[in-house]
Short mmCIF file of C-alpha atoms and ligand atoms in Angstrom, two decimals:
data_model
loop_
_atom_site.label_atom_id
_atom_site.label_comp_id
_atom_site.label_asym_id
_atom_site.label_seq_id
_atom_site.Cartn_x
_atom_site.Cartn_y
_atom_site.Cartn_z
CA UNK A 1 -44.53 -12.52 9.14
CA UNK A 2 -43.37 -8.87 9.76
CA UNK A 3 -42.71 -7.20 6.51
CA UNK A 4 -40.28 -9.79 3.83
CA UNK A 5 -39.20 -12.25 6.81
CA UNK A 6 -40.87 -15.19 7.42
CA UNK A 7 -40.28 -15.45 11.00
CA UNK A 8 -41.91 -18.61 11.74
CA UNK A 9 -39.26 -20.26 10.02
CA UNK A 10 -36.42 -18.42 11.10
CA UNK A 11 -37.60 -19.60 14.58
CA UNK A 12 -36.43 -22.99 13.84
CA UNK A 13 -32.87 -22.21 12.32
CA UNK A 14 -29.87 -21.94 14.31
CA UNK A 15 -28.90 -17.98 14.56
CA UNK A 16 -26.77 -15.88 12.94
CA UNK A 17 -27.47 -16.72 9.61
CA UNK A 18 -27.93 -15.16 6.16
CA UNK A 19 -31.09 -15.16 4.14
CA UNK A 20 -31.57 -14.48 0.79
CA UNK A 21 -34.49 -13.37 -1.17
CA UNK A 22 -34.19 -15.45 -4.22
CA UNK A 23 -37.40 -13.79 -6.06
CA UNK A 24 -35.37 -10.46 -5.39
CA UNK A 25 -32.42 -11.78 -7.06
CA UNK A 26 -33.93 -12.85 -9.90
CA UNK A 27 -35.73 -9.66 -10.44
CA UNK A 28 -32.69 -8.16 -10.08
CA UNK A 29 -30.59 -10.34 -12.96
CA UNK A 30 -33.51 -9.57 -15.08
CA UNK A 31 -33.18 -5.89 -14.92
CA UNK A 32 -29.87 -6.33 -15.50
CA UNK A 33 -30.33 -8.39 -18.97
CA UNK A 34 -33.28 -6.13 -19.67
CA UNK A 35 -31.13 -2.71 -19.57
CA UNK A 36 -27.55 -4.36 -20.56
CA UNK A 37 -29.28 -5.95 -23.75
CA UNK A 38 -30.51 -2.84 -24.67
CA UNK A 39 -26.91 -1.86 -25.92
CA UNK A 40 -24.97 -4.21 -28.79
CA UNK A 41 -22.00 -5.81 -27.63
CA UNK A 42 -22.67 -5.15 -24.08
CA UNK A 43 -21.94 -8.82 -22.02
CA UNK A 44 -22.27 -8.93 -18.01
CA UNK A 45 -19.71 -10.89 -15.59
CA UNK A 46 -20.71 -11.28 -12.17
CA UNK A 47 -17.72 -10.53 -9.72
CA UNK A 48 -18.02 -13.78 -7.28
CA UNK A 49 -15.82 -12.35 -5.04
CA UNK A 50 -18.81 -10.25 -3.36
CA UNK A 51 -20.78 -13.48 -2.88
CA UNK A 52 -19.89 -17.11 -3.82
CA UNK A 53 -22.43 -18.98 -2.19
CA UNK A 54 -23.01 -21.51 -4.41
CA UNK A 55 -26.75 -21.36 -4.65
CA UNK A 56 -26.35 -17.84 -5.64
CA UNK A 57 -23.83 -19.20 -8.32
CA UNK A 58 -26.43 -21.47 -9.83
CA UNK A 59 -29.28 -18.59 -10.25
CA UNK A 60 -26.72 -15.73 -11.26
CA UNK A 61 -25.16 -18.48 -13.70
CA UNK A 62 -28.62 -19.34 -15.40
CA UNK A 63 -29.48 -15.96 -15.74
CA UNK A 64 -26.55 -16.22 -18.22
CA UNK A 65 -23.90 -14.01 -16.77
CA UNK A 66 -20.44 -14.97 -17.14
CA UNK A 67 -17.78 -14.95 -14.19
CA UNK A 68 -15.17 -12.52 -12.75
CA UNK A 69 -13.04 -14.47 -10.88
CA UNK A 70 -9.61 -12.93 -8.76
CA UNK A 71 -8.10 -15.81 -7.31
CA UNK A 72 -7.80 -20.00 -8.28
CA UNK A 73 -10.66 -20.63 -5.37
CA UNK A 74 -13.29 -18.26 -7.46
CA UNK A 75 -12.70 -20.06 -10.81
CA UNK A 76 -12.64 -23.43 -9.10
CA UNK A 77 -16.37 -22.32 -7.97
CA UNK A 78 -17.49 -20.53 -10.46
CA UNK A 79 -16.68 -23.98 -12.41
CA UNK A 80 -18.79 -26.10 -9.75
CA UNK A 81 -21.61 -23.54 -10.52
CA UNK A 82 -21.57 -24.42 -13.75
CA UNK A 83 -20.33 -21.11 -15.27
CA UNK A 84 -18.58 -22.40 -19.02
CA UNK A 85 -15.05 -21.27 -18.61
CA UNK A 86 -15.45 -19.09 -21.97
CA UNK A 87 -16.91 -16.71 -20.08
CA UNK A 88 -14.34 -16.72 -16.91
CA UNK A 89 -12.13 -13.32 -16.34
CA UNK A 90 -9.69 -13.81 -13.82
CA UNK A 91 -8.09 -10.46 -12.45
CA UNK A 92 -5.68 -9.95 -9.38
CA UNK A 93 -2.31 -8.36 -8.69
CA UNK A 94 -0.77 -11.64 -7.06
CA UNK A 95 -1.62 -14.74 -9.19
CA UNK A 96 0.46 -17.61 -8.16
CA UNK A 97 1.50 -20.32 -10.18
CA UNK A 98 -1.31 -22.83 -9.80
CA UNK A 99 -3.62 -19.93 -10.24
CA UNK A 100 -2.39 -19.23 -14.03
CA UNK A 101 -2.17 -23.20 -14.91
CA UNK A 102 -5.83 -23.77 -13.68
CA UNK A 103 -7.10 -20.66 -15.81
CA UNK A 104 -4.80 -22.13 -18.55
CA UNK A 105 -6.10 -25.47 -18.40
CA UNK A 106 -9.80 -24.89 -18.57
CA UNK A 107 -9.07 -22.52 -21.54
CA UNK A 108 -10.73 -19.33 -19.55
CA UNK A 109 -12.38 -16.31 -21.72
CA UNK A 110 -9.27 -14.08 -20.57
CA UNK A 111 -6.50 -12.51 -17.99
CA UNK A 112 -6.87 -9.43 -17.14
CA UNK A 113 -2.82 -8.92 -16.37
CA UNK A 114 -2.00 -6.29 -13.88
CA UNK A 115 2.30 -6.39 -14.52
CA UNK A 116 4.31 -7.50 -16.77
CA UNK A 117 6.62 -9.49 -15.04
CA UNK A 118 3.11 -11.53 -14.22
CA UNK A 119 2.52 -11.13 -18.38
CA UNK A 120 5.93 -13.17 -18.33
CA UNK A 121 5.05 -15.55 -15.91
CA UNK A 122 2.25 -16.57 -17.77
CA UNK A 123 3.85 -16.46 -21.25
CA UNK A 124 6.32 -19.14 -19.97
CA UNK A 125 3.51 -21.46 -18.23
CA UNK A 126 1.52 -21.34 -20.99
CA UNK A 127 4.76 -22.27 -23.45
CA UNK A 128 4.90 -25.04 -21.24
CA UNK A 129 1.37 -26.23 -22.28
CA UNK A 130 1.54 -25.68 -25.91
CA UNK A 131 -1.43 -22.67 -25.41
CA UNK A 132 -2.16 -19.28 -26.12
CA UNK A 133 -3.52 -17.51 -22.96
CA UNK A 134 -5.94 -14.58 -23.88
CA UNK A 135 -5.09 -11.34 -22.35
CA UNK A 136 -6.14 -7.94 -21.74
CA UNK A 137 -3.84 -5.53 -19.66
CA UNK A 138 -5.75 -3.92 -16.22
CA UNK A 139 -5.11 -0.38 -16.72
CA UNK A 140 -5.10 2.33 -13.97
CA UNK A 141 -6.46 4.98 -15.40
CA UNK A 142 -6.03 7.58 -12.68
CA UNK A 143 -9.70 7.96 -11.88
CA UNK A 144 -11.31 8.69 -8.67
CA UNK A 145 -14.24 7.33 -7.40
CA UNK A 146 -16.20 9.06 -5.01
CA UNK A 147 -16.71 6.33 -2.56
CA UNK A 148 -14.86 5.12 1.05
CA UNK A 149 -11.47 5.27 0.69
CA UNK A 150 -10.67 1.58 1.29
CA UNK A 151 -12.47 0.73 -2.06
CA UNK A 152 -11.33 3.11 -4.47
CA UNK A 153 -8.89 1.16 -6.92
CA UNK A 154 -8.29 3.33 -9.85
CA UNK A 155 -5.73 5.63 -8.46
CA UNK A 156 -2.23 6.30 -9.37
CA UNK A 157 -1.74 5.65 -5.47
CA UNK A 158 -3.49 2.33 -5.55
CA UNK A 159 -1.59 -1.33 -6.21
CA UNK A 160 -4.11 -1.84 -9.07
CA UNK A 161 -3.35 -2.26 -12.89
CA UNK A 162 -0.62 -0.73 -15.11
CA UNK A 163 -0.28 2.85 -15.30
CA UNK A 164 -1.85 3.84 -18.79
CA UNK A 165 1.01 6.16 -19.42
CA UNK A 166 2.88 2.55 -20.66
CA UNK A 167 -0.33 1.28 -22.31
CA UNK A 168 1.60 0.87 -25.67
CA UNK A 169 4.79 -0.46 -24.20
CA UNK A 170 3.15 -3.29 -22.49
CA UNK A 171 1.00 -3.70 -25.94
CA UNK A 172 4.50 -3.95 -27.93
CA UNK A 173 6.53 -6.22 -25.44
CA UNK A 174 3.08 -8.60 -25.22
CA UNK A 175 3.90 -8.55 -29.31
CA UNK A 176 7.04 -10.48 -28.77
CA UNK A 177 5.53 -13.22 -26.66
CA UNK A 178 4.54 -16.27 -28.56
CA UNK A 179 2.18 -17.52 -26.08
CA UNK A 180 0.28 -14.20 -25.42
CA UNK A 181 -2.89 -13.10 -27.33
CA UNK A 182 -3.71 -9.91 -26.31
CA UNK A 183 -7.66 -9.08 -26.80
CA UNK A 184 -8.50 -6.20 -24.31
CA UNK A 185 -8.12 -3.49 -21.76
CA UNK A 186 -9.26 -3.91 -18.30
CA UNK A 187 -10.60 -0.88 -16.10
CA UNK A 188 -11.90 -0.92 -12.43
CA UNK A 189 -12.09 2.31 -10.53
CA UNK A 190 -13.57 1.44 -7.40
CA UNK A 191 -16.97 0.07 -5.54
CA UNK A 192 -20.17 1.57 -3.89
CA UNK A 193 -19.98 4.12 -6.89
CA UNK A 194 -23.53 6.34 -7.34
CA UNK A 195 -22.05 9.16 -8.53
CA UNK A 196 -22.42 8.42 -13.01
CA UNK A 197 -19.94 10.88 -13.11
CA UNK A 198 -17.26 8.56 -11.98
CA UNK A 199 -18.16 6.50 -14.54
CA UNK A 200 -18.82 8.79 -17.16
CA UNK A 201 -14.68 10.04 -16.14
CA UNK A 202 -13.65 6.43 -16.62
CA UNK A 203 -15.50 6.61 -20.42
CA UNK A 204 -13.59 9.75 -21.66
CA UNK A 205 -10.45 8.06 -20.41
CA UNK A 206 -11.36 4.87 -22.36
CA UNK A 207 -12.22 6.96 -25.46
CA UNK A 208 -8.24 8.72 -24.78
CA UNK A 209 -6.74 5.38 -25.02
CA UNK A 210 -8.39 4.12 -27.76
CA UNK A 211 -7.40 7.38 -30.50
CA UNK A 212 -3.74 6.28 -28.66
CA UNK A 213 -4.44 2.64 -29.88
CA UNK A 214 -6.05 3.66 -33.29
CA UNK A 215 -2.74 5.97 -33.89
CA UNK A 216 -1.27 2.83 -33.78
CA UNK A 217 -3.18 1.14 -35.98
CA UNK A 218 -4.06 -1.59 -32.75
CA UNK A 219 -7.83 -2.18 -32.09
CA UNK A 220 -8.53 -5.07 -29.37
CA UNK A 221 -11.47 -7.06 -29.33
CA UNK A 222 -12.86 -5.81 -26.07
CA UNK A 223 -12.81 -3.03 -23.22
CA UNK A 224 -14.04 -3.99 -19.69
CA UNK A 225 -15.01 -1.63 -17.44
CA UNK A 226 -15.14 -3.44 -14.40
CA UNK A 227 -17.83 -2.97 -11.82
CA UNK A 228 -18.63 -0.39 -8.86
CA UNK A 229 -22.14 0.31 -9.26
CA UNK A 230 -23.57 1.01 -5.62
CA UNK A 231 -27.08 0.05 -4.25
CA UNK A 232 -28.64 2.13 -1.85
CA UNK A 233 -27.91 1.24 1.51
CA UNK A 234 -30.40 3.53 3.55
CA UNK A 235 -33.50 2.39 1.51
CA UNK A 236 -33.27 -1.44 1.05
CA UNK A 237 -36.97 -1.26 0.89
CA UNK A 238 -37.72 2.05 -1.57
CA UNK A 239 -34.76 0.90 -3.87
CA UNK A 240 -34.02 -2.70 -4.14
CA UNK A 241 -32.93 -3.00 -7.40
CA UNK A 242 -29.75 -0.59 -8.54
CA UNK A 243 -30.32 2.03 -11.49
CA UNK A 244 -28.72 -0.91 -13.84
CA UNK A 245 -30.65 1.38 -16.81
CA UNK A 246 -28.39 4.93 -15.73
CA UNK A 247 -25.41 3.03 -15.44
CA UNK A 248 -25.96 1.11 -18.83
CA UNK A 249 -26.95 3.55 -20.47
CA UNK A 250 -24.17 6.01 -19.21
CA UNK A 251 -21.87 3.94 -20.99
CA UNK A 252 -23.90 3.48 -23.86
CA UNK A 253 -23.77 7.41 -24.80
CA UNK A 254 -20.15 8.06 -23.39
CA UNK A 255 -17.76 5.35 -24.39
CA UNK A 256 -17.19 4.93 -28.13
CA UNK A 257 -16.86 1.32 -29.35
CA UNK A 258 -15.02 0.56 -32.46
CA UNK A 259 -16.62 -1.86 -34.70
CA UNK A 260 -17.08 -5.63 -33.55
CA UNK A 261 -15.77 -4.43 -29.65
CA UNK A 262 -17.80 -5.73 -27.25
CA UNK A 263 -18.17 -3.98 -23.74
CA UNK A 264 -17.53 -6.53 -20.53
CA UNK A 265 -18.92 -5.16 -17.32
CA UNK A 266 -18.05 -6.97 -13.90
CA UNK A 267 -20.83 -6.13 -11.55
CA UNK A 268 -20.42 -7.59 -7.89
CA UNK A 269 -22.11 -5.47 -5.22
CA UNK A 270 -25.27 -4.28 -7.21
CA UNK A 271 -26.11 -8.00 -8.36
CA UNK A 272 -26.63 -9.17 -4.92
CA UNK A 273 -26.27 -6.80 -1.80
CA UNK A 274 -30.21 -6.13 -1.44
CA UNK A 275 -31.09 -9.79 -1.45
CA UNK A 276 -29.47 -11.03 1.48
CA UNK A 277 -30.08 -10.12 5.27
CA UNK A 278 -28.03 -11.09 8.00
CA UNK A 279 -30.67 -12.36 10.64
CA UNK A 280 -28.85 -12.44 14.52
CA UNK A 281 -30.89 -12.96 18.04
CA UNK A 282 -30.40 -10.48 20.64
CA UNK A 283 -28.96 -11.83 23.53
CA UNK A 284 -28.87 -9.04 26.24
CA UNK A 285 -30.11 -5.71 26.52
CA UNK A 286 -27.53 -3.96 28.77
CA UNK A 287 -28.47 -0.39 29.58
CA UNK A 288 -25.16 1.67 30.56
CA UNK A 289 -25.04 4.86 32.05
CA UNK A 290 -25.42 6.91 28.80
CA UNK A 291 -26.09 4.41 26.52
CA UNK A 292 -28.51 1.49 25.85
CA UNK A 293 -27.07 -1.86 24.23
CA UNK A 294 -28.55 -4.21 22.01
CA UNK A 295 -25.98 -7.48 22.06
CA UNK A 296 -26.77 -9.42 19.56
CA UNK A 297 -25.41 -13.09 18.64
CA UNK A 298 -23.69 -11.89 14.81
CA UNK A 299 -20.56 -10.00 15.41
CA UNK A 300 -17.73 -8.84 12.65
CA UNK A 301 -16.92 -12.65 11.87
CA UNK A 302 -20.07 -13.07 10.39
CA UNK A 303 -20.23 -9.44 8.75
CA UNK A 304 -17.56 -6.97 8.99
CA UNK A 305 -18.08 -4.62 6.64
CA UNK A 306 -19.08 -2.02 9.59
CA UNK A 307 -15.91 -2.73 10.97
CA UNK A 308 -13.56 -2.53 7.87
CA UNK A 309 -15.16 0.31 6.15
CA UNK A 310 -17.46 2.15 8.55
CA UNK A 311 -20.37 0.37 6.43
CA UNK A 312 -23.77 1.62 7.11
CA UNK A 313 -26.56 -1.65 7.53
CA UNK A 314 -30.08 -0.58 8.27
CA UNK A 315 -30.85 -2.91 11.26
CA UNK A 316 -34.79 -3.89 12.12
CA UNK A 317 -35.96 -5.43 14.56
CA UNK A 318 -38.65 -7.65 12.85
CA UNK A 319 -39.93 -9.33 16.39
CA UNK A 320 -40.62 -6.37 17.69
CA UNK A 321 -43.73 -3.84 17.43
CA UNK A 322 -42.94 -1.91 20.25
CA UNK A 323 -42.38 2.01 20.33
CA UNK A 324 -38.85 3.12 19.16
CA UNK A 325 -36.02 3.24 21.56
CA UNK A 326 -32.29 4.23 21.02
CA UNK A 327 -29.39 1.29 20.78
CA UNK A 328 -26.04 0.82 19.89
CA UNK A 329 -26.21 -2.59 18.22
CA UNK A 330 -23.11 -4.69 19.24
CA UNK A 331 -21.81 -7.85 18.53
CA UNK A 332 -19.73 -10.92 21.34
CA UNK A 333 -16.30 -10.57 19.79
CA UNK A 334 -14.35 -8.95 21.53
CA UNK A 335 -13.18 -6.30 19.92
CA UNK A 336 -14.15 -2.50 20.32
CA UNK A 337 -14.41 -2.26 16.26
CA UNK A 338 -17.70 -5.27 16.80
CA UNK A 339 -20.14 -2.53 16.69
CA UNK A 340 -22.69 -2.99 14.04
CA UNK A 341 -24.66 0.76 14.54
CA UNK A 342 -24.72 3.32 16.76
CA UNK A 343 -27.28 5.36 18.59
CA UNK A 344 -30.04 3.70 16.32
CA UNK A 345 -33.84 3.38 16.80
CA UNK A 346 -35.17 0.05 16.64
CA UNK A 347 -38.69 -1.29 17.97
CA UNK A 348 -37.97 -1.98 22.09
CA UNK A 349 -36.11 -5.22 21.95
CA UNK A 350 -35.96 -7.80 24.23
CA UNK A 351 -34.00 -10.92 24.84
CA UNK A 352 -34.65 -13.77 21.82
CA UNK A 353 -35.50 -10.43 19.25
CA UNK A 354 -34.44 -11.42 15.67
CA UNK A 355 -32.83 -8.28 13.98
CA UNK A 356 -32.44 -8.13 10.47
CA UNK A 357 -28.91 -6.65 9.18
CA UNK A 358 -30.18 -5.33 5.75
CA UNK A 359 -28.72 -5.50 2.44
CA UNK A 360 -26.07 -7.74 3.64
CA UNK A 361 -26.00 -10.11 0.37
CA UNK A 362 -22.41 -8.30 -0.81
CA UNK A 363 -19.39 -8.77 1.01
CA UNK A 364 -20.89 -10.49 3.75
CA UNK A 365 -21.00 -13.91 3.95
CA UNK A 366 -18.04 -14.46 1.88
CA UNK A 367 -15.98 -12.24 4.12
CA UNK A 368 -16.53 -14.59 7.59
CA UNK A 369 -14.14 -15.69 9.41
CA UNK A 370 -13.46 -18.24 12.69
CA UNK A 371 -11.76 -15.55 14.36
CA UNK A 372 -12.67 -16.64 18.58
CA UNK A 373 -12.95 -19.55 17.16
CA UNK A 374 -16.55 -18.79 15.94
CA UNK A 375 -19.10 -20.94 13.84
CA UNK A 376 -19.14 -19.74 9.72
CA UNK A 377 -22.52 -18.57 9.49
CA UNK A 378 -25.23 -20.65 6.93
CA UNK A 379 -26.75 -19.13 4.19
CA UNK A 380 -30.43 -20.23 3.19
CA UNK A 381 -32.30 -19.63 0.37
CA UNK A 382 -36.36 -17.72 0.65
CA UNK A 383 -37.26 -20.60 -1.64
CA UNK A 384 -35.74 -23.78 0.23
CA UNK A 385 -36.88 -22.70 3.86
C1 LIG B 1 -14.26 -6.14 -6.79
C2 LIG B 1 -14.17 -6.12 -8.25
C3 LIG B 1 -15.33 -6.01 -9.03
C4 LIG B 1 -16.71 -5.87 -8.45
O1 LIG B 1 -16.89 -4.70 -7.76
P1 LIG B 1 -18.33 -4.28 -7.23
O2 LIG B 1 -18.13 -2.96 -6.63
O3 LIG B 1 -18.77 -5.29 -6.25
O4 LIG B 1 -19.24 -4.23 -8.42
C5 LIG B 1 -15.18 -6.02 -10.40
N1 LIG B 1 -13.96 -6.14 -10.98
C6 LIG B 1 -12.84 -6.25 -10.26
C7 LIG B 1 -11.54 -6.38 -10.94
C8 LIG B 1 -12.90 -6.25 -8.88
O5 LIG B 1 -11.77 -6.35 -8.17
#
């Protein structure tokens, strides 16, 4: 055993493969009731799109969180998990047909409704079933996040939500529809967010649209914020477990509830990044002429967040004491983009090394792909190995 990995065991699974730390998890979704719990009205959805293995599912579910689903797939699984469909969200800019009758049918908590020719859309299929769908309008509230460009969401620029400026409009035509209820507004600025000003910018633009609402005599049952928290990607170690009580608390002091509201959250990333690893065998050691590479058997199929957002993994080698040496740590596909790090130190490796791709539990596993025809990498769980 070097450090959290139990090697011995990894030697008889079948490599590239994901591993996650189920005791960290579960210290994790306690922190998370523990800080959210501290604040009345406060109620935590777990965005499944970041992971949906369904082991993962199971624990997040029985921790009690609810689920924030964006497409028919995610409720479908979030159902399997056992997740009771009163507390399903289900946000996305494209819901098809199928999508909307499924939510419909299993009577989810709410839509989050990013258009209103999708408000009609759903108006007319739920006519068609004699219900009343639950709605609250995604609003893009012109915030920035100060995060990677690819995962900001809550600008004016971005395909995200309805612009605020027609926040009553959409409220007044949703009036005329018999088959609409509409109990919320729905905010989501962006992901990998540390900064608590961001969020602290989305709660005075909350508060805004709420004396616009109270003008008008509207209050709505509930505001949800969304997720975006970030975890801390250089320390997996030092900081597994996200500042949940900073980022609770945040809203807590700056976003004023009326009476009765309650406050959704829809927390992806910073529920179960630290947990997993992304375990690969190094294959070859080729040393160029300027640089020394470290080819290991995991390439962007089974993780590509390096390649989609210039991610940063910290990468160990846990087979290895050896002094530190320099490597680029590359992956088979082929593909110049299949680069996992550059110019890192890692103990000497040598052919049959297992390197551990750190905090690799969000947008990982869920995001691989057969792309040259490559194996989906298994996930297994610290507690079933
Ligand atoms: C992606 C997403 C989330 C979760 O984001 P994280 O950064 O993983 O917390 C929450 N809500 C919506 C609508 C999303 O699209």
């Amino acid at each position: 055993m070097k450090g959290i990995f139990p090697l011995d065991k990894f030697e008889q699974l079948q490599t590239p493969f994901y591993y996650y730390d189920t005791d960290l998890l579960r210290q994790t979704l306690r922190a998370i009731g523990e800080e959210a719990h501290k604040h009345e009205g406060f109620v935590v959805h777990y965005a499944v799109k970041a992971n949906a293995n369904p082991k993962l599912l199971r624990i997040i579910r029985e921790a009690g969180l609810g689920a924030d689903c964006v497409s028919g797939g995610e409720i479908e699984a979030s159902i399997r998990a056992g997740f009771p469909s009163q507390k399903i969200v289900y946000a996305g800019v494209g819901k098809s047909d199928w999508e909307i009758n499924l939510g419909l049918d299993n009577d989810i908590f709410c839509f989050n409704v990013e258009s209103i020719p999708e408000l009609e859309v759903i108006n007319q299929l739920a006519a068609a079933k004699g219900k009343v769908a639950r709605v609250a309008f995604r609003l893009n509230p012109n915030v920035g996040a100060h995060t990677h460009a690819n995962i900001t969401t809550g600008l004016a620029e971005n395909k995200f939500g309805i612009d605020m400026r027609d926040m009553l409009r959409v409220i007044d035509e949703a009036s005329h529809m018999p088959y609409i209820r509409v109990v919320g507004l729905h905010f989501h600025i962006g992901s990998q967010i540390l900064d608590m000003g961001d969020f602290e910018a989305l709660c005075n633009r909350v508060n805004d649209l709420q004396l616009e609402l109270e003008r008008h005599r509207i209050t709505l049952e509930h505001i949800n914020v969304g997720g975006g928290l970030g975890v801390d990607y250089q320390h997996p170690n030092r900081v597994p477990i996200p500042d949940f009580k900073a980022y609770f608390d945040t809203y807590a002091k700056k976003l004023r509830l009326r009476p009765g509201q309650t406050l959704h959250f829809e927390l992806g990333r910073a529920v179960v990044a630290q947990c997993g690893s992304l375990i690969t065998r190094t294959l070859y050691i080729k040393e160029g002429q300027q640089k020394r590479f470290c080819i290991v058997d995991a390439g962007f199929t089974d993780l590509i967040r390096p390649a989609l957002y210039q991610a940063y993994h910290k990468i160990e080698n846990i087979s290895s004491d050896e002094p530190l040496l320099a490597y680029d740590v590359v992956g088979p596909i082929c593909e110049s983009t299949d680069v996992f790090a550059k110019q890192i130190d890692l103990n000497a490796a040598h052919r049959g090394d297992l390197l551990a791709i750190r905090s690799a539990g969000a947008y990982g596993e869920i995001m691989a792909s057969q792309y040259n025809c490559r194996r989906l990498p298994q996930g297994y769980m610290s507690d079933e190995i």
